[in-house]
Short mmCIF file of C-alpha atoms in Angstrom, two decimals:
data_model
loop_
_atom_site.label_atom_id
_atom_site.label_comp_id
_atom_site.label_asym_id
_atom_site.label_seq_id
_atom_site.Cartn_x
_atom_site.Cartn_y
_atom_site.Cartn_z
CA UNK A 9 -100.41 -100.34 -151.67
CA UNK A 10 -103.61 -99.26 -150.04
CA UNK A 11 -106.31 -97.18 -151.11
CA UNK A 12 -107.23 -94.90 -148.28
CA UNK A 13 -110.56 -95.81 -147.68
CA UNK A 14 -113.55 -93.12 -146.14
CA UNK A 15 -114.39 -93.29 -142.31
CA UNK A 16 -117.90 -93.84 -142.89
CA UNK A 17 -119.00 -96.76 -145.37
CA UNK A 18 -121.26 -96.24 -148.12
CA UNK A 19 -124.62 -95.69 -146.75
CA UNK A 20 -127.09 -92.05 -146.68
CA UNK A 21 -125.72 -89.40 -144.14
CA UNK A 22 -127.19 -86.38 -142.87
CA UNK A 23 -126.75 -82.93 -143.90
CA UNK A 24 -125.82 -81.92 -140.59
CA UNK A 25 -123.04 -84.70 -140.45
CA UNK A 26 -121.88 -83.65 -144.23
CA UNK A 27 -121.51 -79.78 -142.55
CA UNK A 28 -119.98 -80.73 -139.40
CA UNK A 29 -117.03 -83.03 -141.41
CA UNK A 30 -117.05 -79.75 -143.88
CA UNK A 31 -116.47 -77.44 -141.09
CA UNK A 32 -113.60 -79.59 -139.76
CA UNK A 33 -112.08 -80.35 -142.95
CA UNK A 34 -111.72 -76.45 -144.15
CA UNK A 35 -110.58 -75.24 -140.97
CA UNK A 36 -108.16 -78.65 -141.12
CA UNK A 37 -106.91 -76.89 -144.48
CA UNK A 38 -106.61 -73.72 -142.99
CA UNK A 39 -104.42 -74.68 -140.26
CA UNK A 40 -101.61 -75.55 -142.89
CA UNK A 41 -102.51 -78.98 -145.21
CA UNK A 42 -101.51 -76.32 -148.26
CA UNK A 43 -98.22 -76.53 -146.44
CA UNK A 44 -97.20 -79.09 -144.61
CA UNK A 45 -99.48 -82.54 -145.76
CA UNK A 46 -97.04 -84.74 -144.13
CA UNK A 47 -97.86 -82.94 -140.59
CA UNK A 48 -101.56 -83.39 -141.08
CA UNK A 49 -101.07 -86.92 -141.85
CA UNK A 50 -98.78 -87.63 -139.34
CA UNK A 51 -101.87 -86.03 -137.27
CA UNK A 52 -104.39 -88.56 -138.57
CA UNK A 53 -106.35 -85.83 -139.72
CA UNK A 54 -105.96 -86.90 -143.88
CA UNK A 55 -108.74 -89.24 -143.64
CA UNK A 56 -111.14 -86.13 -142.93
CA UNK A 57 -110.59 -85.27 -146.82
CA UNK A 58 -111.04 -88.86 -147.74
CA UNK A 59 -114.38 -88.80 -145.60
CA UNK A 60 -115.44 -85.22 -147.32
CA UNK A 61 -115.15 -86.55 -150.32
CA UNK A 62 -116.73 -89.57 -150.43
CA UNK A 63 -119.67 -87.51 -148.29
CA UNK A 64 -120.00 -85.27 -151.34
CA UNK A 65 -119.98 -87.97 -154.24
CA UNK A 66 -122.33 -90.26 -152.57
CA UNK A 67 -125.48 -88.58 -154.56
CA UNK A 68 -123.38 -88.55 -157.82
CA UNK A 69 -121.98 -92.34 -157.87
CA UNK A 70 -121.44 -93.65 -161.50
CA UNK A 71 -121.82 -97.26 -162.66
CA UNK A 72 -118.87 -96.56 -165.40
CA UNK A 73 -114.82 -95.17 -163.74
CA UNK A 74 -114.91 -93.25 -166.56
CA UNK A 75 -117.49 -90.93 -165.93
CA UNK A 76 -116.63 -90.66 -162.95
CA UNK A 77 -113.05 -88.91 -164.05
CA UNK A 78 -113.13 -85.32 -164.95
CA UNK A 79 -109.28 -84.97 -166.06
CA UNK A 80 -107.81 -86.91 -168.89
CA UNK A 81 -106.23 -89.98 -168.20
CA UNK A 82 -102.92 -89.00 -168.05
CA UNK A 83 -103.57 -86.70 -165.50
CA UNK A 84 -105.34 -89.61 -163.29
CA UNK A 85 -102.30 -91.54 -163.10
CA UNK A 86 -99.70 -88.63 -162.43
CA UNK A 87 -101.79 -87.11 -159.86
CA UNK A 88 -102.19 -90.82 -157.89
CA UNK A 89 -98.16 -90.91 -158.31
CA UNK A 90 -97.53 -87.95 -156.94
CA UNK A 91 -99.81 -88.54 -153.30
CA UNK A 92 -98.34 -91.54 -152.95
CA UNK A 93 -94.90 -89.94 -152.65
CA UNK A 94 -95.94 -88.01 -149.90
CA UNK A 95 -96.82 -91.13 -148.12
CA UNK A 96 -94.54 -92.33 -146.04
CA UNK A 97 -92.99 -95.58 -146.46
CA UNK A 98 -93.83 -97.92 -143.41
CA UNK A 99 -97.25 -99.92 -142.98
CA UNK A 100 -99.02 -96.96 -141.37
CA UNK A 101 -98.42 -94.88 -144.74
CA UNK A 102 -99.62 -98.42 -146.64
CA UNK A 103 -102.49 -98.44 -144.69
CA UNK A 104 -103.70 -94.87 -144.42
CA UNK A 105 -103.01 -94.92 -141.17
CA UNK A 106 -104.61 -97.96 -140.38
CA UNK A 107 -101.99 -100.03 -139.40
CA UNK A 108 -103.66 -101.18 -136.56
CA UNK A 109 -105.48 -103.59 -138.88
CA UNK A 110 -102.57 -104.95 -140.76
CA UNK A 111 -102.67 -108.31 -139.07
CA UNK A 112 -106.41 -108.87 -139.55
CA UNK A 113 -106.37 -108.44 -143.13
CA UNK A 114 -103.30 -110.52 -143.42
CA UNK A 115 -104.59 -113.57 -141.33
CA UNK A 116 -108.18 -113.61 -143.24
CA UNK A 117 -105.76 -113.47 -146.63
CA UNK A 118 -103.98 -116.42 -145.53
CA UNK A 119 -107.21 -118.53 -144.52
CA UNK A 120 -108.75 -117.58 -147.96
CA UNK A 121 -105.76 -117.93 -150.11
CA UNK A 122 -104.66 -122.06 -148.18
CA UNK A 123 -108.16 -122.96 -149.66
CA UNK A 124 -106.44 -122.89 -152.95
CA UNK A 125 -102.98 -123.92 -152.38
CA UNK A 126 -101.48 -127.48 -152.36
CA UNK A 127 -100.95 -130.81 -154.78
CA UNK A 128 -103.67 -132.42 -156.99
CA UNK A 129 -105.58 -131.91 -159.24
CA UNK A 130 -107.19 -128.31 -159.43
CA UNK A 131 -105.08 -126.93 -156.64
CA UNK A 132 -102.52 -123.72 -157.08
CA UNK A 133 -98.91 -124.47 -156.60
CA UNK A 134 -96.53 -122.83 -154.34
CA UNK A 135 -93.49 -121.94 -156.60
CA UNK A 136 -93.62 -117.93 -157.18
CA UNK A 137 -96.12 -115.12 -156.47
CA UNK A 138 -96.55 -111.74 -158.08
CA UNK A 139 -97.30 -108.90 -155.46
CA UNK A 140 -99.10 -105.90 -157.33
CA UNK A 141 -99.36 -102.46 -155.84
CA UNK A 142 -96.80 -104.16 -153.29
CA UNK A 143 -95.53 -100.61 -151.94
CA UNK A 144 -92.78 -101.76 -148.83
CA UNK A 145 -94.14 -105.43 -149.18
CA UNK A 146 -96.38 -105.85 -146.02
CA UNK A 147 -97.88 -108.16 -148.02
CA UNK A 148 -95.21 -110.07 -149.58
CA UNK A 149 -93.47 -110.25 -145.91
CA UNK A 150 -96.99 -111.86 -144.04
CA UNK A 151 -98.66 -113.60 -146.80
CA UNK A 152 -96.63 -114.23 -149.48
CA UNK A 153 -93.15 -115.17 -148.82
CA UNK A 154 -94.26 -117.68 -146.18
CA UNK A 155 -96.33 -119.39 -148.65
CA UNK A 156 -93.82 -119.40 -152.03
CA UNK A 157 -90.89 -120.20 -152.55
CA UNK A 158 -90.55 -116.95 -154.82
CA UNK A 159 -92.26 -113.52 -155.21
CA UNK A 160 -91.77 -110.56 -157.41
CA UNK A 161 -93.28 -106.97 -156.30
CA UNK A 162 -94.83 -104.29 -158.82
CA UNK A 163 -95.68 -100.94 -157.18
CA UNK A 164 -95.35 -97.33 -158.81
CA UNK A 165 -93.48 -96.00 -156.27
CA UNK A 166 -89.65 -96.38 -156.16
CA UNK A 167 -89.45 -95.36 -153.01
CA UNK A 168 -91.51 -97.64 -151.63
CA UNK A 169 -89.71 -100.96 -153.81
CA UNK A 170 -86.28 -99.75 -152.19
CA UNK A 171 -87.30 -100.00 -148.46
CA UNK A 172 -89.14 -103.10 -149.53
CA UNK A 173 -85.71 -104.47 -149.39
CA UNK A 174 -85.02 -103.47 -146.17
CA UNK A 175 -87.86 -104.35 -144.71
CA UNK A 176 -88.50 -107.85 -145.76
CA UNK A 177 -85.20 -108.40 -143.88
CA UNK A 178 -83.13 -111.67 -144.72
CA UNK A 179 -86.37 -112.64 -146.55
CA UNK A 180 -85.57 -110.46 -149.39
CA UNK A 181 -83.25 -113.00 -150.79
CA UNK A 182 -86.05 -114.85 -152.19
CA UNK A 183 -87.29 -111.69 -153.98
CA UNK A 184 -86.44 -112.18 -157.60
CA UNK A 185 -87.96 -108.80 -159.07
CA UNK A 186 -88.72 -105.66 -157.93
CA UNK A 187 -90.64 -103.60 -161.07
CA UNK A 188 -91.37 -100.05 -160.56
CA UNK A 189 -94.19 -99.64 -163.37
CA UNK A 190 -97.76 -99.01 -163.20
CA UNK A 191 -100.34 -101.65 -163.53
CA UNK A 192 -102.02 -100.43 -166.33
CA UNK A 193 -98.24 -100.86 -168.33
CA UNK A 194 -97.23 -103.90 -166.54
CA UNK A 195 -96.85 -106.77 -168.14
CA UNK A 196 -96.36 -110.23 -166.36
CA UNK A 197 -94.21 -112.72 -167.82
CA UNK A 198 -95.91 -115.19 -169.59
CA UNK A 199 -96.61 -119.01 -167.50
CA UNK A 200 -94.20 -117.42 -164.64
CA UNK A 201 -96.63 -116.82 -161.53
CA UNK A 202 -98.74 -119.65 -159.46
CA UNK A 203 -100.73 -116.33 -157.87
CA UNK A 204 -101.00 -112.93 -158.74
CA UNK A 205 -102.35 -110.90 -155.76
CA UNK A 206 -103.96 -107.93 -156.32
CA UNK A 207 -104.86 -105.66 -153.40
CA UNK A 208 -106.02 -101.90 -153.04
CA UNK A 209 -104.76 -101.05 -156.31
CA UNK A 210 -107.41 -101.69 -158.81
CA UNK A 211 -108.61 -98.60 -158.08
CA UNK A 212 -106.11 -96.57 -159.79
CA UNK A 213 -107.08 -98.02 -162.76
CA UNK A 214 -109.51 -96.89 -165.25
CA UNK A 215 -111.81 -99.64 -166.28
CA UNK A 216 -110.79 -100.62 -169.89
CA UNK A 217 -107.00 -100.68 -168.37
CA UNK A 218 -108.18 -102.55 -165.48
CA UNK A 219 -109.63 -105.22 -167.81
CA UNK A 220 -106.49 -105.45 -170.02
CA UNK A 221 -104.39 -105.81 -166.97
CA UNK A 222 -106.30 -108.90 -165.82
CA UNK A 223 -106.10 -110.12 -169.30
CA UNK A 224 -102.11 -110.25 -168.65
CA UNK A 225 -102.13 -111.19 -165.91
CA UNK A 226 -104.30 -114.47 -166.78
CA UNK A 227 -101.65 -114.89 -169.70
CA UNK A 228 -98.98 -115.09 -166.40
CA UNK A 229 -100.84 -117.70 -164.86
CA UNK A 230 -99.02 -121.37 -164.72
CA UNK A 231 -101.47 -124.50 -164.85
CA UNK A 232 -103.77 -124.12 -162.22
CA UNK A 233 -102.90 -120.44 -161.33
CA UNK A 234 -105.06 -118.27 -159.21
CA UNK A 235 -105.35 -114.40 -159.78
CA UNK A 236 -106.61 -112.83 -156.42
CA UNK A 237 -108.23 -108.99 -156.44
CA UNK A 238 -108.94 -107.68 -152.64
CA UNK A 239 -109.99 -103.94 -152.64
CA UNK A 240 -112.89 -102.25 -150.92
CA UNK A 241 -116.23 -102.17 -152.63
CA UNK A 242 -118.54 -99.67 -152.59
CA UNK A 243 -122.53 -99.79 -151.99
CA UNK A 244 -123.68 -98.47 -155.20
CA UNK A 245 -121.82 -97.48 -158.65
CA UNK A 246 -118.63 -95.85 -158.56
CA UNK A 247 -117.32 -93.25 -156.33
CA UNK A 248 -114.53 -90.82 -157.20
CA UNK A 249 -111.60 -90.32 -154.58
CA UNK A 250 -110.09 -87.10 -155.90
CA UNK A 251 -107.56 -87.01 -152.55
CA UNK A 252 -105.71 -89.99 -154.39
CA UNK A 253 -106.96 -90.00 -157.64
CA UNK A 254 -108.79 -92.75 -157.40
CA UNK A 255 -112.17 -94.98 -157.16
CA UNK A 256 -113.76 -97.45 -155.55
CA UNK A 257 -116.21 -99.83 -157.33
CA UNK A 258 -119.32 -101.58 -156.58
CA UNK A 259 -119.10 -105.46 -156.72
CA UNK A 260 -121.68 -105.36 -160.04
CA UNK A 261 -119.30 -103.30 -161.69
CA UNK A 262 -116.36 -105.15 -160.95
CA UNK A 263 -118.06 -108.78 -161.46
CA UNK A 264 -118.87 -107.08 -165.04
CA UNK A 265 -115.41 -106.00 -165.42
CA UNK A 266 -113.93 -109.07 -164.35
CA UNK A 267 -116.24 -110.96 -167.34
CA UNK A 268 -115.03 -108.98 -169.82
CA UNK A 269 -110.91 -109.86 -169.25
CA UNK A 270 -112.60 -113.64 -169.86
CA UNK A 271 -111.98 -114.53 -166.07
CA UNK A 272 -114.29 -116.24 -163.82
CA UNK A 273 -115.02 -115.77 -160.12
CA UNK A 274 -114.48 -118.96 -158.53
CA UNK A 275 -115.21 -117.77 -154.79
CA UNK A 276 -115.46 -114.76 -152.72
CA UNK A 277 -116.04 -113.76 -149.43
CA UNK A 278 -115.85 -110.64 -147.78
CA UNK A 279 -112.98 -109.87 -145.33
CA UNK A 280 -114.51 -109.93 -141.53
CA UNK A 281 -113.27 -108.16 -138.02
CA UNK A 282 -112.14 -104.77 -140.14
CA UNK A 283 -113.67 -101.66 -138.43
CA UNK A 284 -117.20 -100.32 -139.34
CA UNK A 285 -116.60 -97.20 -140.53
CA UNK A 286 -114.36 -98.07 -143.32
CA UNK A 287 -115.41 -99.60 -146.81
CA UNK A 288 -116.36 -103.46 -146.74
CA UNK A 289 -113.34 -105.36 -148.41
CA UNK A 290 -114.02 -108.40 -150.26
CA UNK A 291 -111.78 -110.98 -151.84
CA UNK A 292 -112.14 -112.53 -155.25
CA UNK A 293 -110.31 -115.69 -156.62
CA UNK A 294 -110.12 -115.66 -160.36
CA UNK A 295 -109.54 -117.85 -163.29
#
């Protein structure tokens, strides 16, 4: 399930730009966003809130999520629910209407994740995989079914888990689980999973149950098991998505986040060939 990134990445803008995408934005709301969201979309004009946003938080990035959150926590995970079931469920609605880019992400997944994969000593089997944040499954469907001989998916969203089974076609049969639950209440079966992929979903998780989560999910690792986290990364600190109730983290934060679950980065590399204006994406392999 993907985090709808901002159209410009993380860098100073002008006041004159920060206007302009005001102007737009307001007159976007005026025109009927307050009543028909699924129109605007559908429109590609939803990204213009994303971009507002993220224009207006740049000065007032935090280096800790939960500073960053105004609301209790309770209220941070029911208002991310409820936007994602206004989203559509097909890989445009995964991808904030970047579908266009679906393939790219999914071939420099595969290249990063075969690095790992194979028979000997230190290498990650191929037996199941745990998709988190799957939504329909574009990921299970490209990446992981073609690699294992199992996966499970974990998204929020029932909507999205039920076309999941459509979509994945005569694939599905290999699909042992499909768990509607939140991340930050999931808990993997113990020794079951060879990877557990984790993409643009960490954050809609506050940091403490971000760090429990990976603790799990290192407790759901088999011998030799590989926990992957690809999300978008921010320049500097933290910055608050209030669109989607969510945030995106810089990589010093979430290197000090991923420390304190007792997990170590064994590589990373940033994902290449995505489009400028969105977030940088970078993929870590943990253990």
């Amino acid at each position: 399930m993907w985090k709808a990134a901002p159209l410009v990445p993380d860098c100073p803008v002008s006041s004159t730009r920060t206007s302009d995408l005001k102007r737009r934005v307001e007159l976007t709301v005026t025109m009927g966003f307050e009543f028909n969201k699924e129109w605007i979309q559908k429109a590609g004009l939803l990204h213009l809130l994303h971009e507002l946003n993220h224009l207006m938080n740049i000065q007032g990035s935090c280096t800790k999520m939960e500073d960053c959150l105004i609301e209790d926590q309770t209220s941070f995970y029911s208002k991310a629910e409820h936007y994602w079931k206004d989203v559509p469920p097909t890989v445009d609605g995964m991808l904030g209407g970047y579908g266009s880019i679906s393939s790219i992400d999914i071939n420099g997944s595969k290249k990063f994740l075969q690095k790992f994969l194979g028979e000997g000593q230190g290498k990650t089997g191929t037996g199941c995989a745990l998709d988190c944040g799957a939504g329909i499954g574009r990921i299970t469907k490209r990446l992981l079914l073609p690699l294992f001989r199992t996966v499970d998916l974990v998204d929020v969203t029932q909507e999205f888990l039920d076309k999941a089974r459509t979509y994945l076609g005569e694939e599905s049969k290999r699909v042992e689980n499909y768990f509607c639950c939140g991340l930050q209440d999931f808990q993997p079966q113990p020794e079951r999973y060879d990877v557990i992929w984790i993409q643009w979903v960490i954050g809609h998780l506050t940091d403490d149950h971000l760090v429990e989560f990976l603790r799990r999910c290192r407790s759901g690792l088999r011998p030799e098991g590989l926990i992957v986290v690809k999300d978008n990364v921010a320049y500097e600190g933290v910055i608050p998505d209030d669109v989607d109730s969510s945030v995106c983290r810089d990589l010093n934060v979430l290197h000090r986040l991923v420390a304190r679950a007792g997990l170590s980065i064994i590589y990373e590399e940033q994902q290449q060939n995505f489009p400028e204006e969105i977030y940088q994406v970078h993929a870590l392999a943990l253990r």
